[in-house]
Tab-separated table of C-alpha atoms in Angstrom:
chain	number	residue	atom	x	y	z
G	1	MET	CA	-18.190	12.103	-16.952
G	2	LEU	CA	-19.568	9.242	-19.016
G	3	ALA	CA	-17.246	6.245	-18.858
G	4	LEU	CA	-18.059	3.178	-20.919
G	5	LEU	CA	-16.260	-0.130	-20.647
G	6	SER	CA	-15.396	-2.207	-23.703
G	7	ASP	CA	-16.854	-5.710	-24.000
G	8	GLU	CA	-13.578	-7.211	-22.744
G	9	GLN	CA	-13.458	-4.822	-19.802
G	10	GLN	CA	-17.052	-5.645	-18.962
G	11	MET	CA	-16.155	-9.349	-18.921
G	12	LEU	CA	-13.156	-8.570	-16.716
G	13	LYS	CA	-15.455	-6.727	-14.323
G	14	GLU	CA	-17.856	-9.662	-14.184
G	15	VAL	CA	-15.020	-12.078	-13.356
G	16	ALA	CA	-13.689	-9.777	-10.617
G	17	VAL	CA	-17.159	-9.279	-9.131
G	18	GLN	CA	-17.740	-13.041	-9.130
G	19	ILE	CA	-14.466	-13.716	-7.287
G	20	ALA	CA	-15.147	-10.880	-4.856
G	21	GLY	CA	-18.587	-12.270	-4.148
G	22	SER	CA	-17.201	-15.631	-3.096
G	23	ALA	CA	-14.111	-14.339	-1.260
G	24	GLY	CA	-15.454	-11.330	0.574
G	25	PRO	CA	-16.992	-11.411	4.075
G	26	ALA	CA	-20.726	-11.120	4.693
G	27	ASN	CA	-20.010	-10.248	8.318
G	28	PRO	CA	-16.833	-9.620	10.378
G	29	SER	CA	-16.610	-13.208	11.658
G	30	ASP	CA	-16.128	-14.380	8.059
G	31	LEU	CA	-12.708	-12.693	8.076
G	32	HIS	CA	-11.480	-15.576	10.250
G	33	THR	CA	-12.968	-18.339	8.125
G	34	ARG	CA	-12.618	-17.221	4.498
G	35	ASP	CA	-10.059	-19.248	2.525
G	36	ARG	CA	-7.726	-16.428	1.524
G	37	ALA	CA	-5.316	-18.776	-0.257
G	38	ALA	CA	-8.125	-20.055	-2.475
G	39	ALA	CA	-9.168	-16.486	-3.289
G	40	TRP	CA	-5.602	-15.605	-4.230
G	41	GLN	CA	-5.371	-18.680	-6.432
G	42	SER	CA	-8.612	-17.702	-8.172
G	43	LEU	CA	-7.202	-14.259	-8.933
G	44	ALA	CA	-4.002	-15.830	-10.282
G	45	GLN	CA	-5.812	-18.380	-12.447
G	46	SER	CA	-8.021	-15.621	-13.875
G	47	GLY	CA	-4.972	-13.575	-14.825
G	48	LEU	CA	-5.951	-10.702	-12.560
G	49	LEU	CA	-2.569	-10.707	-10.799
G	50	ALA	CA	-0.781	-10.152	-14.115
G	51	LEU	CA	-2.354	-6.882	-15.246
G	52	ARG	CA	0.802	-4.820	-14.649
G	53	THR	CA	3.319	-7.295	-16.033
G	54	ARG	CA	4.655	-6.422	-19.482
G	55	ASP	CA	3.948	-8.013	-22.868
G	56	ASP	CA	6.536	-8.787	-25.553
G	57	GLU	CA	6.548	-5.139	-26.622
G	58	GLY	CA	7.098	-3.856	-23.086
G	59	ARG	CA	3.564	-2.560	-22.583
G	60	PRO	CA	1.413	-3.315	-19.517
G	61	VAL	CA	-0.842	-6.312	-20.055
G	62	GLY	CA	-3.711	-4.387	-18.462
G	63	SER	CA	-4.404	-0.656	-18.584
G	64	GLY	CA	-5.103	1.658	-15.684
G	65	VAL	CA	-8.804	1.296	-16.457
G	66	GLU	CA	-8.623	-2.471	-16.078
G	67	VAL	CA	-6.692	-2.164	-12.805
G	68	ALA	CA	-9.377	0.195	-11.510
G	69	VAL	CA	-12.165	-2.162	-12.579
G	70	VAL	CA	-10.666	-5.037	-10.587
G	71	ALA	CA	-9.670	-2.867	-7.607
G	72	GLU	CA	-13.192	-1.457	-7.329
G	73	ALA	CA	-14.744	-4.930	-7.437
G	74	LEU	CA	-12.430	-6.259	-4.717
G	75	GLY	CA	-12.966	-3.127	-2.628
G	76	ALA	CA	-16.723	-3.524	-2.927
G	77	GLY	CA	-16.399	-7.111	-1.744
G	78	LEU	CA	-14.036	-6.161	1.115
G	79	VAL	CA	-11.864	-9.012	-0.135
G	80	PRO	CA	-9.059	-9.696	2.396
G	81	VAL	CA	-6.190	-10.380	-0.028
G	82	PRO	CA	-3.194	-8.135	-0.875
G	83	TYR	CA	-4.272	-7.290	-4.417
G	84	LEU	CA	-3.156	-3.662	-4.298
G	85	GLY	CA	0.036	-4.298	-2.336
G	86	SER	CA	1.398	-7.244	-4.296
G	87	ALA	CA	-0.377	-7.466	-7.658
G	88	ILE	CA	-0.415	-3.741	-8.451
G	89	LEU	CA	2.012	-1.618	-6.429
G	90	ALA	CA	4.873	-4.117	-6.095
G	91	THR	CA	4.436	-5.642	-9.556
G	92	GLU	CA	4.440	-2.214	-11.231
G	93	LEU	CA	7.585	-1.189	-9.334
G	94	LEU	CA	9.345	-4.368	-10.425
G	95	ALA	CA	8.251	-3.932	-14.034
G	96	LEU	CA	9.407	-0.300	-14.161
G	97	ALA	CA	12.754	-1.379	-12.709
G	98	GLY	CA	13.093	-4.027	-15.415
G	99	ALA	CA	12.810	-6.951	-12.992
G	100	HIS	CA	10.319	-8.748	-15.219
G	101	ASP	CA	11.043	-12.268	-13.994
G	102	GLU	CA	10.216	-11.233	-10.438
G	103	ALA	CA	7.073	-9.459	-11.600
G	104	GLU	CA	6.013	-12.628	-13.436
G	105	ALA	CA	6.569	-14.663	-10.270
G	106	LEU	CA	4.142	-12.406	-8.409
G	107	ALA	CA	1.649	-12.710	-11.258
G	108	GLN	CA	1.717	-16.497	-10.955
G	109	GLY	CA	0.583	-16.179	-7.352
G	110	VAL	CA	3.360	-18.407	-5.981
G	111	SER	CA	4.949	-15.545	-4.032
G	112	ARG	CA	3.826	-12.174	-2.702
G	113	THR	CA	5.645	-8.901	-2.094
G	114	GLY	CA	4.283	-5.797	-0.411
G	115	VAL	CA	5.392	-2.189	-0.162
G	116	LEU	CA	7.136	-0.410	2.699
G	117	LEU	CA	5.653	2.942	3.752
G	118	ASP	CA	6.970	5.794	5.868
G	119	ARG	CA	5.843	6.576	9.405
G	120	ASP	CA	2.542	8.257	8.457
G	121	LEU	CA	1.778	5.899	5.552
G	122	SER	CA	1.875	8.820	3.122
G	123	ALA	CA	4.734	7.706	0.853
G	124	LEU	CA	6.934	4.808	-0.179
G	125	ALA	CA	9.664	4.465	2.452
G	126	ARG	CA	13.184	5.678	1.749
G	127	VAL	CA	15.812	3.433	3.312
G	128	PRO	CA	18.197	3.075	5.061
G	129	GLY	CA	16.579	5.005	7.864
G	130	ASP	CA	15.818	5.018	11.548
G	131	GLY	CA	12.108	4.223	11.128
G	132	PRO	CA	9.463	3.487	12.055
G	133	THR	CA	8.331	2.010	8.770
G	134	TYR	CA	5.237	0.022	7.874
G	135	GLY	CA	4.686	-2.889	5.545
G	136	TRP	CA	1.183	-2.349	4.134
G	137	ASP	CA	-1.092	-4.948	2.525
G	138	VAL	CA	1.506	-7.663	3.128
G	139	ASP	CA	-0.623	-10.708	3.912
G	140	GLY	CA	1.537	-13.725	3.025
G	141	ALA	CA	4.449	-11.580	1.851
G	142	ALA	CA	8.000	-12.370	2.927
G	143	ALA	CA	9.387	-9.046	1.730
G	144	ALA	CA	8.394	-5.499	0.836
G	145	LEU	CA	9.761	-2.984	-1.645
G	146	ALA	CA	11.148	0.446	-0.803
G	147	LEU	CA	13.468	3.000	-2.401
G	148	THR	CA	17.043	3.956	-1.700
G	149	ASP	CA	19.126	6.739	-3.207
G	150	SER	CA	21.765	5.801	-5.764
G	151	PRO	CA	24.045	7.856	-8.038
G	152	ASP	CA	21.805	6.973	-11.007
G	153	GLY	CA	18.480	7.739	-9.314
G	154	PRO	CA	16.021	6.072	-6.929
G	155	GLN	CA	16.766	2.370	-6.658
G	156	VAL	CA	14.098	-0.217	-5.801
G	157	VAL	CA	15.223	-2.426	-2.920
G	158	ARG	CA	13.724	-5.465	-1.258
G	159	VAL	CA	13.487	-5.556	2.545
G	160	SER	CA	12.793	-8.821	4.357
G	161	LEU	CA	9.750	-8.749	6.620
G	162	GLU	CA	10.839	-11.885	8.459
G	163	THR	CA	13.059	-10.100	10.990
G	164	GLY	CA	12.423	-6.840	12.824
G	165	PHE	CA	8.769	-6.472	11.812
G	166	VAL	CA	5.793	-7.182	14.061
G	167	PRO	CA	2.067	-7.255	13.220
G	168	VAL	CA	0.101	-4.206	14.333
G	169	ALA	CA	-3.640	-3.733	14.701
G	170	GLY	CA	-4.586	-1.245	12.032
G	171	ALA	CA	-8.059	0.165	11.461
G	172	ASP	CA	-8.548	-1.980	8.356
G	173	LEU	CA	-9.580	-5.529	9.260
G	174	THR	CA	-9.125	-6.785	5.694
G	175	ARG	CA	-5.465	-5.950	5.047
G	176	THR	CA	-2.299	-6.812	6.956
G	177	LEU	CA	-0.055	-4.142	8.489
G	178	VAL	CA	3.385	-4.743	10.051
G	179	ARG	CA	5.781	-2.278	11.651
G	180	SER	CA	9.512	-1.967	12.253
G	181	ASP	CA	10.560	0.448	14.998
G	182	GLY	CA	14.262	-0.176	14.583
G	183	PRO	CA	16.658	1.142	11.958
G	184	ILE	CA	16.799	-0.581	8.577
G	185	GLY	CA	20.463	-0.635	7.630
G	186	ALA	CA	22.063	-0.874	4.204
G	187	ALA	CA	23.050	-4.478	4.908
G	188	HIS	CA	19.357	-5.452	4.911
G	189	LEU	CA	18.643	-4.028	1.442
G	190	THR	CA	18.672	-6.086	-1.751
G	191	PRO	CA	18.704	-3.960	-4.934
G	192	VAL	CA	16.171	-5.011	-7.578
G	193	GLY	CA	16.499	-4.073	-11.229
G	194	ARG	CA	17.737	-0.739	-12.507
G	195	PRO	CA	17.295	2.743	-10.958
G	196	LEU	CA	14.027	4.515	-11.766
G	197	SER	CA	13.681	7.734	-13.730
G	198	PRO	CA	11.550	10.642	-12.412
G	199	GLU	CA	8.966	9.739	-15.078
G	200	ASP	CA	8.885	6.141	-13.843
G	201	LEU	CA	8.156	7.306	-10.320
G	202	GLN	CA	5.422	9.676	-11.470
G	203	ARG	CA	3.787	6.911	-13.520
G	204	TRP	CA	3.983	4.514	-10.578
G	205	GLU	CA	2.498	7.033	-8.172
G	206	ALA	CA	-0.316	7.835	-10.616
G	207	LEU	CA	-1.234	4.150	-10.844
G	208	THR	CA	-0.937	3.730	-7.071
G	209	LEU	CA	-3.221	6.641	-6.192
G	210	THR	CA	-5.721	5.586	-8.846
G	211	ALA	CA	-5.870	1.962	-7.674
G	212	ILE	CA	-6.383	2.994	-4.042
G	213	SER	CA	-9.067	5.465	-5.130
G	214	ALA	CA	-10.823	2.713	-7.087
G	215	ASP	CA	-10.761	0.481	-4.013
G	216	ALA	CA	-12.320	3.314	-1.984
G	217	VAL	CA	-14.989	3.840	-4.644
G	218	GLY	CA	-15.866	0.154	-4.460
G	219	VAL	CA	-16.096	0.310	-0.671
G	220	MET	CA	-18.364	3.373	-0.787
G	221	ARG	CA	-20.636	2.174	-3.581
G	222	ALA	CA	-21.173	-1.210	-1.926
G	223	ALA	CA	-21.830	0.398	1.456
G	224	VAL	CA	-24.413	2.791	-0.004
G	225	ALA	CA	-26.091	-0.074	-1.878
G	226	ARG	CA	-26.372	-2.050	1.374
G	227	ALA	CA	-27.871	0.956	3.164
G	228	VAL	CA	-30.417	1.662	0.425
G	229	ALA	CA	-31.473	-1.998	0.334
G	230	TYR	CA	-31.869	-1.955	4.115
G	231	ALA	CA	-33.956	1.234	3.981
G	232	LYS	CA	-36.323	-0.524	1.558
G	233	GLU	CA	-37.012	-3.431	3.930
G	234	ARG	CA	-36.594	-2.141	7.499
G	235	VAL	CA	-39.911	-1.162	9.121
G	236	GLN	CA	-40.205	1.330	12.008
G	237	TYR	CA	-43.417	2.876	13.335
G	238	GLY	CA	-45.327	0.747	10.854
G	239	VAL	CA	-43.600	2.092	7.731
G	240	LEU	CA	-40.389	1.481	5.808
G	241	ILE	CA	-37.559	3.697	7.086
G	242	GLY	CA	-36.852	4.572	3.456
G	243	SER	CA	-40.116	6.547	3.483
G	244	PHE	CA	-38.625	9.019	5.979
G	245	GLN	CA	-37.324	12.115	4.240
G	246	ALA	CA	-34.337	12.359	6.587
G	247	VAL	CA	-33.182	8.862	5.619
G	248	GLN	CA	-33.791	9.590	1.935
G	249	HIS	CA	-31.618	12.706	2.132
G	250	MET	CA	-28.820	10.857	3.916
G	251	CYS	CA	-28.781	8.096	1.300
G	252	ALA	CA	-28.997	10.553	-1.588
G	253	GLU	CA	-26.094	12.650	-0.325
G	254	ALA	CA	-23.951	9.566	0.268
G	255	TYR	CA	-24.773	8.307	-3.236
G	256	VAL	CA	-23.855	11.614	-4.878
G	257	SER	CA	-20.574	11.778	-2.943
G	258	ALA	CA	-19.623	8.227	-3.932
G	259	GLU	CA	-20.482	8.832	-7.592
G	260	SER	CA	-18.495	12.083	-7.738
G	261	ALA	CA	-15.490	10.177	-6.406
G	262	ALA	CA	-16.099	7.475	-9.022
G	263	SER	CA	-16.118	10.043	-11.840
G	264	ALA	CA	-12.767	11.513	-10.772
G	265	THR	CA	-11.321	8.014	-10.445
G	266	ASN	CA	-12.546	6.936	-13.877
G	267	TYR	CA	-10.695	9.831	-15.484
G	268	ALA	CA	-7.554	9.114	-13.479
G	269	ALA	CA	-7.683	5.448	-14.512
G	270	TRP	CA	-7.833	6.404	-18.182
G	271	ALA	CA	-5.040	8.956	-17.689
G	272	VAL	CA	-2.577	6.434	-16.224
G	273	ASP	CA	-1.529	5.130	-19.639
G	274	GLU	CA	-2.890	7.840	-21.953
G	275	LEU	CA	-1.461	11.124	-20.606
G	276	ASP	CA	2.111	12.144	-19.917
G	277	PRO	CA	3.247	11.201	-16.395
G	278	THR	CA	2.888	14.704	-14.936
G	279	GLU	CA	-0.737	15.103	-16.037
G	280	ALA	CA	-1.560	11.498	-15.161
G	281	LEU	CA	-0.279	12.125	-11.648
G	282	MET	CA	-2.329	15.316	-11.364
G	283	ALA	CA	-5.462	13.401	-12.344
G	284	ALA	CA	-4.642	10.703	-9.806
G	285	ARG	CA	-4.065	13.256	-7.041
G	286	THR	CA	-7.422	14.845	-7.856
G	287	ALA	CA	-9.163	11.471	-7.641
G	288	LYS	CA	-7.441	10.594	-4.359
G	289	ALA	CA	-8.335	13.978	-2.895
G	290	GLN	CA	-11.982	13.534	-3.901
G	291	CYS	CA	-12.200	9.989	-2.532
G	292	ALA	CA	-10.401	10.868	0.707
G	293	ALA	CA	-12.628	13.883	1.309
G	294	VAL	CA	-15.869	11.867	1.200
G	295	ALA	CA	-14.895	8.321	2.225
G	296	ARG	CA	-15.448	8.795	5.959
G	297	ASP	CA	-18.701	10.732	5.620
G	298	VAL	CA	-20.192	8.222	3.170
G	299	THR	CA	-19.389	5.120	5.202
G	300	GLU	CA	-20.360	6.692	8.523
G	301	THR	CA	-23.664	7.793	6.993
G	302	VAL	CA	-24.256	4.188	6.037
G	303	MET	CA	-23.678	3.141	9.662
G	304	GLN	CA	-26.306	5.686	10.732
G	305	VAL	CA	-28.855	4.362	8.236
G	306	PHE	CA	-28.461	0.920	9.745
G	307	GLY	CA	-29.303	2.407	13.149
G	308	GLY	CA	-28.216	0.660	16.346
G	309	ILE	CA	-27.218	-2.611	14.679
G	310	GLY	CA	-24.882	-0.644	12.399
G	311	GLN	CA	-22.839	0.452	15.405
G	312	THR	CA	-22.077	-3.078	16.606
G	313	TYR	CA	-18.936	-5.068	15.920
G	314	GLU	CA	-20.961	-7.972	14.527
G	315	HIS	CA	-22.339	-5.871	11.658
G	316	ILE	CA	-20.441	-5.460	8.385
G	317	ALA	CA	-20.910	-1.652	8.232
G	318	HIS	CA	-17.815	-0.787	10.274
G	319	VAL	CA	-15.659	-3.018	8.052
G	320	HIS	CA	-16.550	-0.718	5.157
G	321	THR	CA	-15.681	2.324	7.270
G	322	ARG	CA	-12.355	0.877	8.426
G	323	ARG	CA	-11.232	0.024	4.905
G	324	ALA	CA	-12.343	3.442	3.647
G	325	LEU	CA	-10.397	5.207	6.400
G	326	THR	CA	-7.250	3.289	5.509
G	327	ASP	CA	-7.670	4.040	1.818
G	328	ARG	CA	-7.991	7.694	2.808
G	329	GLN	CA	-4.708	7.699	4.719
G	330	VAL	CA	-2.438	5.497	2.596
G	331	PHE	CA	-0.278	7.589	0.232
G	332	GLY	CA	-1.802	10.797	1.554
G	333	ASP	CA	-5.249	12.143	2.415
G	334	GLU	CA	-7.033	15.032	0.707
G	335	GLY	CA	-4.898	17.631	2.496
G	336	THR	CA	-1.702	16.055	1.206
G	337	GLN	CA	-2.991	15.744	-2.349
G	338	LEU	CA	-4.416	19.264	-2.568
G	339	LEU	CA	-1.166	20.810	-1.314
G	340	ARG	CA	0.812	18.917	-3.949
G	341	ILE	CA	-1.636	19.943	-6.668
G	342	ALA	CA	-1.263	23.554	-5.533
G	343	ASP	CA	2.523	23.252	-5.612
G	344	VAL	CA	2.462	22.071	-9.227
G	345	ARG	CA	-0.099	24.611	-10.412
G	346	LEU	CA	1.515	27.571	-8.632
G	347	THR	CA	5.205	26.792	-9.055
G	348	GLY	CA	5.297	24.276	-11.899
G	349	GLU	CA	7.254	21.821	-9.749
């Protein structure tokens, strides 16, 4: 599909790309030296943390398209800050629950809140429960949001990450993961705002899947661009490796896969605020399924184009692959999404 950005969206993209360029790692060792606090402050000062807060008329400040634009730029830069976890997923949950003051606090960048996921990272955690549960994309966050059942519907609750959670080594080197193996009792839950309606949850899930898909698109597009640039300068047997037909085919297939995922994500981003929640969620599931199906192949192809150096820890290629693999898993891979699409199309539920 042909997707054109407005002048304001193009400016937003340029700001996000500029921040990502200064905050993202050029190689894995940069992940230990980058000033993550400064990057977060830059996002806050640019207003990029406030896209899903609400204006005076109760509408999101930024659309799904604008969220996707920023998420793709930060994904492309492998920026190690919790933009999806705090600025998008948690802020949108708070706004839908009517906790606007807390959403504004996150937008100011003075505090961070993540989300709590179930044992296979495929859904927002339901508590109380026996666990394990995971706090995902929680760098600098003191708490994470989950859901609990209430007589009036799903209730957003805050769970402290300061007790009972320990850091775990996930595949993704750019985002923080913590785990609780013990039960999370009712005494540890703090209700936030009002209960959510089924439409609220569908709208939130549509935005969530779309934002993660946009991050994956950014990761894939940047990885392919690096590989193509390398193929144009790396010489083997006296010629550029980009002159070999096998390398050309690998790069071309990776490019087509990444761009097909981008097309599905662009439509889902538009659908977030323009279609009814059921159809918006279907578009988001389609985008997530497309991104998840190709993310591993695209980024592993890039590692192959780089040859032996692309297989080493010191090279940036595996950081792309690790982030892509996590994007694939979080909130469900292609198998999960396609089964849910089939359920809706075959049963209407």
